[in-house]
mmCIF file of C-alpha atoms and ligand atoms in Angstrom:
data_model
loop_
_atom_site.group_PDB
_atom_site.id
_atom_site.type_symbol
_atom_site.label_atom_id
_atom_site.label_comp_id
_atom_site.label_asym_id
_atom_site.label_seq_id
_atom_site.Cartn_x
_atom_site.Cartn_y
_atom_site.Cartn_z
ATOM 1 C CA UNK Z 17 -1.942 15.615 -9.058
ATOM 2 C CA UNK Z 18 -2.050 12.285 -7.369
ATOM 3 C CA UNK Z 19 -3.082 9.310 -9.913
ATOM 4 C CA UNK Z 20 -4.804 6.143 -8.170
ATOM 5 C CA UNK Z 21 -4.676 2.958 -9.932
ATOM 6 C CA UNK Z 22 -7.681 2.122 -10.997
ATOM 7 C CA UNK Z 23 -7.692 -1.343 -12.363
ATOM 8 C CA UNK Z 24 -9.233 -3.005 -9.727
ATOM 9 C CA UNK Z 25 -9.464 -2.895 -6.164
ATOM 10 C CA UNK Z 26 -10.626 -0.514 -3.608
ATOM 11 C CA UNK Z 27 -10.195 2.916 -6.354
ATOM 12 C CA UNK Z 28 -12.843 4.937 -5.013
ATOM 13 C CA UNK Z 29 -11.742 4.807 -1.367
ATOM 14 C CA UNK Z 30 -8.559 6.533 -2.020
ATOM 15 C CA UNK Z 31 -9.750 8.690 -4.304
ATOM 16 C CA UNK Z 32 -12.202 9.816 -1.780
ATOM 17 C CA UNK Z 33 -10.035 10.108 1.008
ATOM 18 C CA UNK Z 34 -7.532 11.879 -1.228
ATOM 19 C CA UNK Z 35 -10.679 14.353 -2.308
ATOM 20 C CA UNK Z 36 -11.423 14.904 1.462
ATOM 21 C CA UNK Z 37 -8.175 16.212 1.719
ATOM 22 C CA UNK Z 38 -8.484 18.751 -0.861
ATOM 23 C CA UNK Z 39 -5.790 16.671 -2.876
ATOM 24 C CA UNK Z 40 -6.670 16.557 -7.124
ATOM 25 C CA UNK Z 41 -6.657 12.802 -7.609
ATOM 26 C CA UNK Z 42 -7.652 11.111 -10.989
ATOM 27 C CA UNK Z 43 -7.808 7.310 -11.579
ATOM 28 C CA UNK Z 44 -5.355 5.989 -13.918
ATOM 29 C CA UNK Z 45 -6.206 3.565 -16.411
ATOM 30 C CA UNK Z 46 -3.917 4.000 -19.360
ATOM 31 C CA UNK Z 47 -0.796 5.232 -19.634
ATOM 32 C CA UNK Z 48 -1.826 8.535 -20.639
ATOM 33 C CA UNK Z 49 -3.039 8.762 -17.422
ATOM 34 C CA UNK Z 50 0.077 9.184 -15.561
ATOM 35 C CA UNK Z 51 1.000 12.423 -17.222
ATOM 36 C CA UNK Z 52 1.698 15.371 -14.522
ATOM 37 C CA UNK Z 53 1.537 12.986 -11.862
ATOM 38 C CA UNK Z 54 3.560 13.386 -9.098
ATOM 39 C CA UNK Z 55 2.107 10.605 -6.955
ATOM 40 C CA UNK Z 56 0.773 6.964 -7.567
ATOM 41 C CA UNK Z 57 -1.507 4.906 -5.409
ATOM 42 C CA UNK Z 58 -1.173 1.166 -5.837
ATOM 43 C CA UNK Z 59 -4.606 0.556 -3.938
ATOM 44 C CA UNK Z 60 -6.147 -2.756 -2.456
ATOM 45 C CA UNK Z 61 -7.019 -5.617 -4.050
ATOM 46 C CA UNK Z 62 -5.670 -8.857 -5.318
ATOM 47 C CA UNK Z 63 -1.799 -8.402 -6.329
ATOM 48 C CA UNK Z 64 -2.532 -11.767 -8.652
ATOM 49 C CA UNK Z 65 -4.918 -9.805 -11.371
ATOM 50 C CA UNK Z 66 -3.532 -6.148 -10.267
ATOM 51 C CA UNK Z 67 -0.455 -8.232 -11.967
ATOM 52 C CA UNK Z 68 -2.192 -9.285 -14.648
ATOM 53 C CA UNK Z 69 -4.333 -6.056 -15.331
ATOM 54 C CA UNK Z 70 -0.881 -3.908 -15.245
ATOM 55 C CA UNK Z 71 0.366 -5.947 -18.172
ATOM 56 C CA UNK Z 72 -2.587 -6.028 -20.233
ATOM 57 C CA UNK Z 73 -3.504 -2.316 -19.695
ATOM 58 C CA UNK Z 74 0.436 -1.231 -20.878
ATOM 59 C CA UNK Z 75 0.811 0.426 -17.136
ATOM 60 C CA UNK Z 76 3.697 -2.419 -15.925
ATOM 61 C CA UNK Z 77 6.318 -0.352 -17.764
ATOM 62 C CA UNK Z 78 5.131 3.350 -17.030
ATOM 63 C CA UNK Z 79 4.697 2.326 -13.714
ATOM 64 C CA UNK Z 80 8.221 1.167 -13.100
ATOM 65 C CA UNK Z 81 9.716 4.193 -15.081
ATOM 66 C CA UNK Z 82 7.606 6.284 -12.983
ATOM 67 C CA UNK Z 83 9.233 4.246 -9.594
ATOM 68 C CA UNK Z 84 12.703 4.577 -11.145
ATOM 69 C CA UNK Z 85 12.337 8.436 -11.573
ATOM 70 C CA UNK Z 86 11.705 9.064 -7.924
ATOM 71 C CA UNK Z 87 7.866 9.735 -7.911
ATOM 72 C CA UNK Z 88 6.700 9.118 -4.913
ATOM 73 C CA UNK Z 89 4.132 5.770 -4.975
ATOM 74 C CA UNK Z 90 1.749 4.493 -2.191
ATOM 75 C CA UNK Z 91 1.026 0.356 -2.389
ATOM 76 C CA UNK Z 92 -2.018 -0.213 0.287
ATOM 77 C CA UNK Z 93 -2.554 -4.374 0.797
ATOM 78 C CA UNK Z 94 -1.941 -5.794 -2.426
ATOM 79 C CA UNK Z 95 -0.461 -2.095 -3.267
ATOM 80 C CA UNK Z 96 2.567 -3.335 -0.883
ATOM 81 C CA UNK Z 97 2.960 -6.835 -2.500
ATOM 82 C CA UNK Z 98 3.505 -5.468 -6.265
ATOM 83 C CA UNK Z 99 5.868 -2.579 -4.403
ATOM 84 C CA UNK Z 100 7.769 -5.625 -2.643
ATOM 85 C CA UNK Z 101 11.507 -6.563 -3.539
ATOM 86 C CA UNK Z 102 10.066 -10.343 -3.115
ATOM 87 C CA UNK Z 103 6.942 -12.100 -2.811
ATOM 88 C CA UNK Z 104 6.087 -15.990 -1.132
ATOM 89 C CA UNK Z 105 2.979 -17.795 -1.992
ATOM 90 C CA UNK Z 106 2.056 -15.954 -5.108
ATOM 91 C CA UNK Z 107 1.401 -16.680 -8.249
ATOM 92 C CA UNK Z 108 4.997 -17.711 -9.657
ATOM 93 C CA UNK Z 109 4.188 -15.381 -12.863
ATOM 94 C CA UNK Z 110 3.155 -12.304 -10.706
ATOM 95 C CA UNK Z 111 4.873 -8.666 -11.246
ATOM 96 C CA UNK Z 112 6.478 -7.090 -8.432
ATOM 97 C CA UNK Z 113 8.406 -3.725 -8.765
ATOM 98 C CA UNK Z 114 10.982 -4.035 -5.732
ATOM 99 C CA UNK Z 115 10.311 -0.405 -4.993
ATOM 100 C CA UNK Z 116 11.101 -1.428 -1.696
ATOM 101 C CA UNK Z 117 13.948 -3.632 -0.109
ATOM 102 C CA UNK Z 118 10.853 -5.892 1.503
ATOM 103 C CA UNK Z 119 10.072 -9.830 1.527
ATOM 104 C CA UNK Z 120 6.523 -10.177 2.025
ATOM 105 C CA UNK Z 121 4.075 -13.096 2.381
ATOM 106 C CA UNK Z 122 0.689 -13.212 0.710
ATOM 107 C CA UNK Z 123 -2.322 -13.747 2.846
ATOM 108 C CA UNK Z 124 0.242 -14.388 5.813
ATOM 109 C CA UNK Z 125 -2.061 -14.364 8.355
ATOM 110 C CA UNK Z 126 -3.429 -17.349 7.589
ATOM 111 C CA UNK Z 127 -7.571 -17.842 6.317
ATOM 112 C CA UNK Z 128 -8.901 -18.251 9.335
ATOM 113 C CA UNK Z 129 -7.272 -14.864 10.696
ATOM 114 C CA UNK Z 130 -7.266 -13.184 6.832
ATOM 115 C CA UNK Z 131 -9.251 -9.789 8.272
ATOM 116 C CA UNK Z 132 -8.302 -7.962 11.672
ATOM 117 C CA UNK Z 133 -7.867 -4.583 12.959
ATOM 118 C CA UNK Z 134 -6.107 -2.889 15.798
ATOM 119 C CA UNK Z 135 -4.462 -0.250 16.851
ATOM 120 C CA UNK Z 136 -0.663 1.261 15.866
ATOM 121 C CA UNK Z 137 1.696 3.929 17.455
ATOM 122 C CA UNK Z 138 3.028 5.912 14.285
ATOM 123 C CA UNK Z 139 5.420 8.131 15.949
ATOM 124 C CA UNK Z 140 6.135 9.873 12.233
ATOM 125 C CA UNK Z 141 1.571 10.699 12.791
ATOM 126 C CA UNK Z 142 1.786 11.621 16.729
ATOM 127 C CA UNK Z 143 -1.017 10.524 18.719
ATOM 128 C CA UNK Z 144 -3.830 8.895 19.072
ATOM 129 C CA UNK Z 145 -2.889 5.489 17.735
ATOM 130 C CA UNK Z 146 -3.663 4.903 14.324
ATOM 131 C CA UNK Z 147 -6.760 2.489 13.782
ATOM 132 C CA UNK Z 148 -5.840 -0.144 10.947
ATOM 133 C CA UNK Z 149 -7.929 -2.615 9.089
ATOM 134 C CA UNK Z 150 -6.227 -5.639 7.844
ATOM 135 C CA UNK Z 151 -7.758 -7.463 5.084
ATOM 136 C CA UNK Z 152 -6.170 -10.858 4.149
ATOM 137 C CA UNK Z 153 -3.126 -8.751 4.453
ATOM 138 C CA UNK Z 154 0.824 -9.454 3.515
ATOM 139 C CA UNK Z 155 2.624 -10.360 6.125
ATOM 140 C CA UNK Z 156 6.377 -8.680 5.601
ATOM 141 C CA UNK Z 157 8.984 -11.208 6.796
ATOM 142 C CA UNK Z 158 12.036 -9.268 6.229
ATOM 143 C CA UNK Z 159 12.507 -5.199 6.055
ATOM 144 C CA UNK Z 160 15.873 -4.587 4.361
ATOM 145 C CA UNK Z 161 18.426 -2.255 6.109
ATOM 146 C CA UNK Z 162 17.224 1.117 4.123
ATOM 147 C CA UNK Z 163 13.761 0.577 4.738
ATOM 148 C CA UNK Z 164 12.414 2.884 7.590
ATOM 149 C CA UNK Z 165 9.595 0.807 9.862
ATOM 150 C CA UNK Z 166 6.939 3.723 10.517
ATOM 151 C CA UNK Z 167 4.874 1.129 12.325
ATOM 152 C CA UNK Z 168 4.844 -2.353 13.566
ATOM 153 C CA UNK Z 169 2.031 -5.024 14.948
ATOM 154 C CA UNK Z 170 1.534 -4.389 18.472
ATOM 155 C CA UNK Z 171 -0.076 -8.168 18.767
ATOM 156 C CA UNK Z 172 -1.173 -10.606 16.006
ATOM 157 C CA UNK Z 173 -4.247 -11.068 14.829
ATOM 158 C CA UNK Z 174 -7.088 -11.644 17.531
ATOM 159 C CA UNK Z 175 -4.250 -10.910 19.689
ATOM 160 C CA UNK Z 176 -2.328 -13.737 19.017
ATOM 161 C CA UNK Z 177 1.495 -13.838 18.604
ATOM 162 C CA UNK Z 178 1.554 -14.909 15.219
ATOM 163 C CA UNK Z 179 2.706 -11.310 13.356
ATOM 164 C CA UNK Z 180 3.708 -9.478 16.199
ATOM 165 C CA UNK Z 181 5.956 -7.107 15.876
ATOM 166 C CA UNK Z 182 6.259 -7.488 12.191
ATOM 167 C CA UNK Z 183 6.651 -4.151 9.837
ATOM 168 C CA UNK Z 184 2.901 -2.707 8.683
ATOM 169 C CA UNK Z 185 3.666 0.733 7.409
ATOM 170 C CA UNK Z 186 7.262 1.343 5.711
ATOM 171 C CA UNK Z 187 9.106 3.814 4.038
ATOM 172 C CA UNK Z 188 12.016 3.682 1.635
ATOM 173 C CA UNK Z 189 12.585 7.245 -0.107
ATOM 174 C CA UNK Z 190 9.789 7.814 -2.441
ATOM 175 C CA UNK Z 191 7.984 4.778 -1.860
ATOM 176 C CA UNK Z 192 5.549 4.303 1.305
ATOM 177 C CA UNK Z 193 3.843 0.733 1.805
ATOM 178 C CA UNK Z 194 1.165 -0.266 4.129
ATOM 179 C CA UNK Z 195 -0.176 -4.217 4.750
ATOM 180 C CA UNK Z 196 -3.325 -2.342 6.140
ATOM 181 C CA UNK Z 197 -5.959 0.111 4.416
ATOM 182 C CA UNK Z 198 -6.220 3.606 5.532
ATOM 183 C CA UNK Z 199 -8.383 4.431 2.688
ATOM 184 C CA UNK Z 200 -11.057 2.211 4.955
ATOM 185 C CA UNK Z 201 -11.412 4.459 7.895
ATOM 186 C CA UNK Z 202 -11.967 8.297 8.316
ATOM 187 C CA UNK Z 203 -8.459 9.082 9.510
ATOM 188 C CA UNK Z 204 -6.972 10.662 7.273
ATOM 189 C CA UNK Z 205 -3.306 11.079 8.411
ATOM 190 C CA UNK Z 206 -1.218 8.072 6.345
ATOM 191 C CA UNK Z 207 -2.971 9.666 3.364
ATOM 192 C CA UNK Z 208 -1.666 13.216 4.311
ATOM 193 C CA UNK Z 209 1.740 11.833 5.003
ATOM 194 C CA UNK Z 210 1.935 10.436 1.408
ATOM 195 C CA UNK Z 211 0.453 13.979 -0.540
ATOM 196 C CA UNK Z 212 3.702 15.303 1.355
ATOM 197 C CA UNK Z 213 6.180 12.916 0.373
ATOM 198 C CA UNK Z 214 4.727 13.449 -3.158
ATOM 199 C CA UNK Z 215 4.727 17.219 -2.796
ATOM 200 C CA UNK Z 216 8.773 16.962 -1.491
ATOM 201 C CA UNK Z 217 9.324 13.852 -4.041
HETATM 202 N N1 LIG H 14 -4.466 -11.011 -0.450
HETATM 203 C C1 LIG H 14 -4.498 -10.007 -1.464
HETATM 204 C C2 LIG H 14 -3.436 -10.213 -2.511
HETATM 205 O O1 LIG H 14 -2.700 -11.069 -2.543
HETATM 206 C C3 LIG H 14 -4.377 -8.643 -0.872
HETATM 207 C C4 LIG H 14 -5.608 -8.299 -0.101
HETATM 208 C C5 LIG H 14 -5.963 -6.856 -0.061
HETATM 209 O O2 LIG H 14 -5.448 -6.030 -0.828
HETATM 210 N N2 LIG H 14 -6.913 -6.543 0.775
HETATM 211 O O3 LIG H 14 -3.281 -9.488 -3.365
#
């Protein structure tokens, strides 16, 4: 059973690429939620009240027990910046887990190029290239030594070289971070990746 944070954010895109798959998914809400759970999604949204909403609902905690025991967890977008080991230009107060040995920006690709999308070579997905959507999306400025870059940015936003070459889809044992949303296009194949990890976790 794969649990999808459902605080805020883009819920109902995972949950329905995680249905597609044949995967049961159930939001989580409350920390009875997470029981027999063997896979989180940290979905899209703002990392700012996804901080605040993870205190308030009791879920900070369970979440980071759940992190410490090995489940395997999935941060998409604002997903990746809670995940993050540290985060620049947020909110001084806001939660981060340091799942992963990352340093990520917030909105690093600037306001006036906050949304792109391109294409990736994932060699850990095969071909084609992976289409990714970038939404006002982290930009990760340092990938510590155990984290495994599945995929990098072939050019900067509107091809510019602001970004390029900078880690988009990472991997450190249990936990798997993207600064792009695969729950926002019909390939399925990041998603499938994680039910695996969660299935070997
Ligand atoms: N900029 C957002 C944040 O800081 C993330 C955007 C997204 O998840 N699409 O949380």
């Amino acid at each position: 059973m794969i649990g999808v944070l459902a605080l805020q954010g883009d819920v109902r895109e995972h949950l329905r690429v995680l249905e597609h798959l044949g995967e049961p998914a159930r939001p989580v809400l409350e920390p009875a939620d997470l029981a027999g759970v063997n896979g989180l999604v940290l979905p899209g949204g703002e990392s700012t009240t996804l901080s605040l909403l993870l205190s308030s609902s009791g879920l900070l905690g369970p979440v980071g027990d759940l992190l410490d025991a090995g489940t395997a967890v999935f941060g998409t977008c604002a997903g990746m910046i809670l995940l993050a080991g540290e985060v620049s230009d947020g909110r001084p107060d806001q939660a981060h887990f340091g799942g992963i040995d990352l340093e990520v920006r917030r909105n690093g690709f600037g306001s006036q190029a906050a949304s792109f999308e391109c294409d990736l070579e994932v060699d850990a997905l095969g071909s084609p290239p992976l289409h990714a959507v970038f939404i006002r999306a982290p930009l990760v400025e340092r990938a510590g030594a155990g984290v495994d870059v599945l995929a990098r940015l072939p050019l900067g936003p509107s091809g510019s070289v602001a970004g390029t070459g900078s880690p988009v889809l990472c991997r450190q044992g249990s936990v798997l971070v993207s600064s792009f949303h695969p729950e926002l296009t019909t390939d399925t194949r990041v998603h499938r990746y994680f039910v695996e990890m969660a299935k070997g976790a």
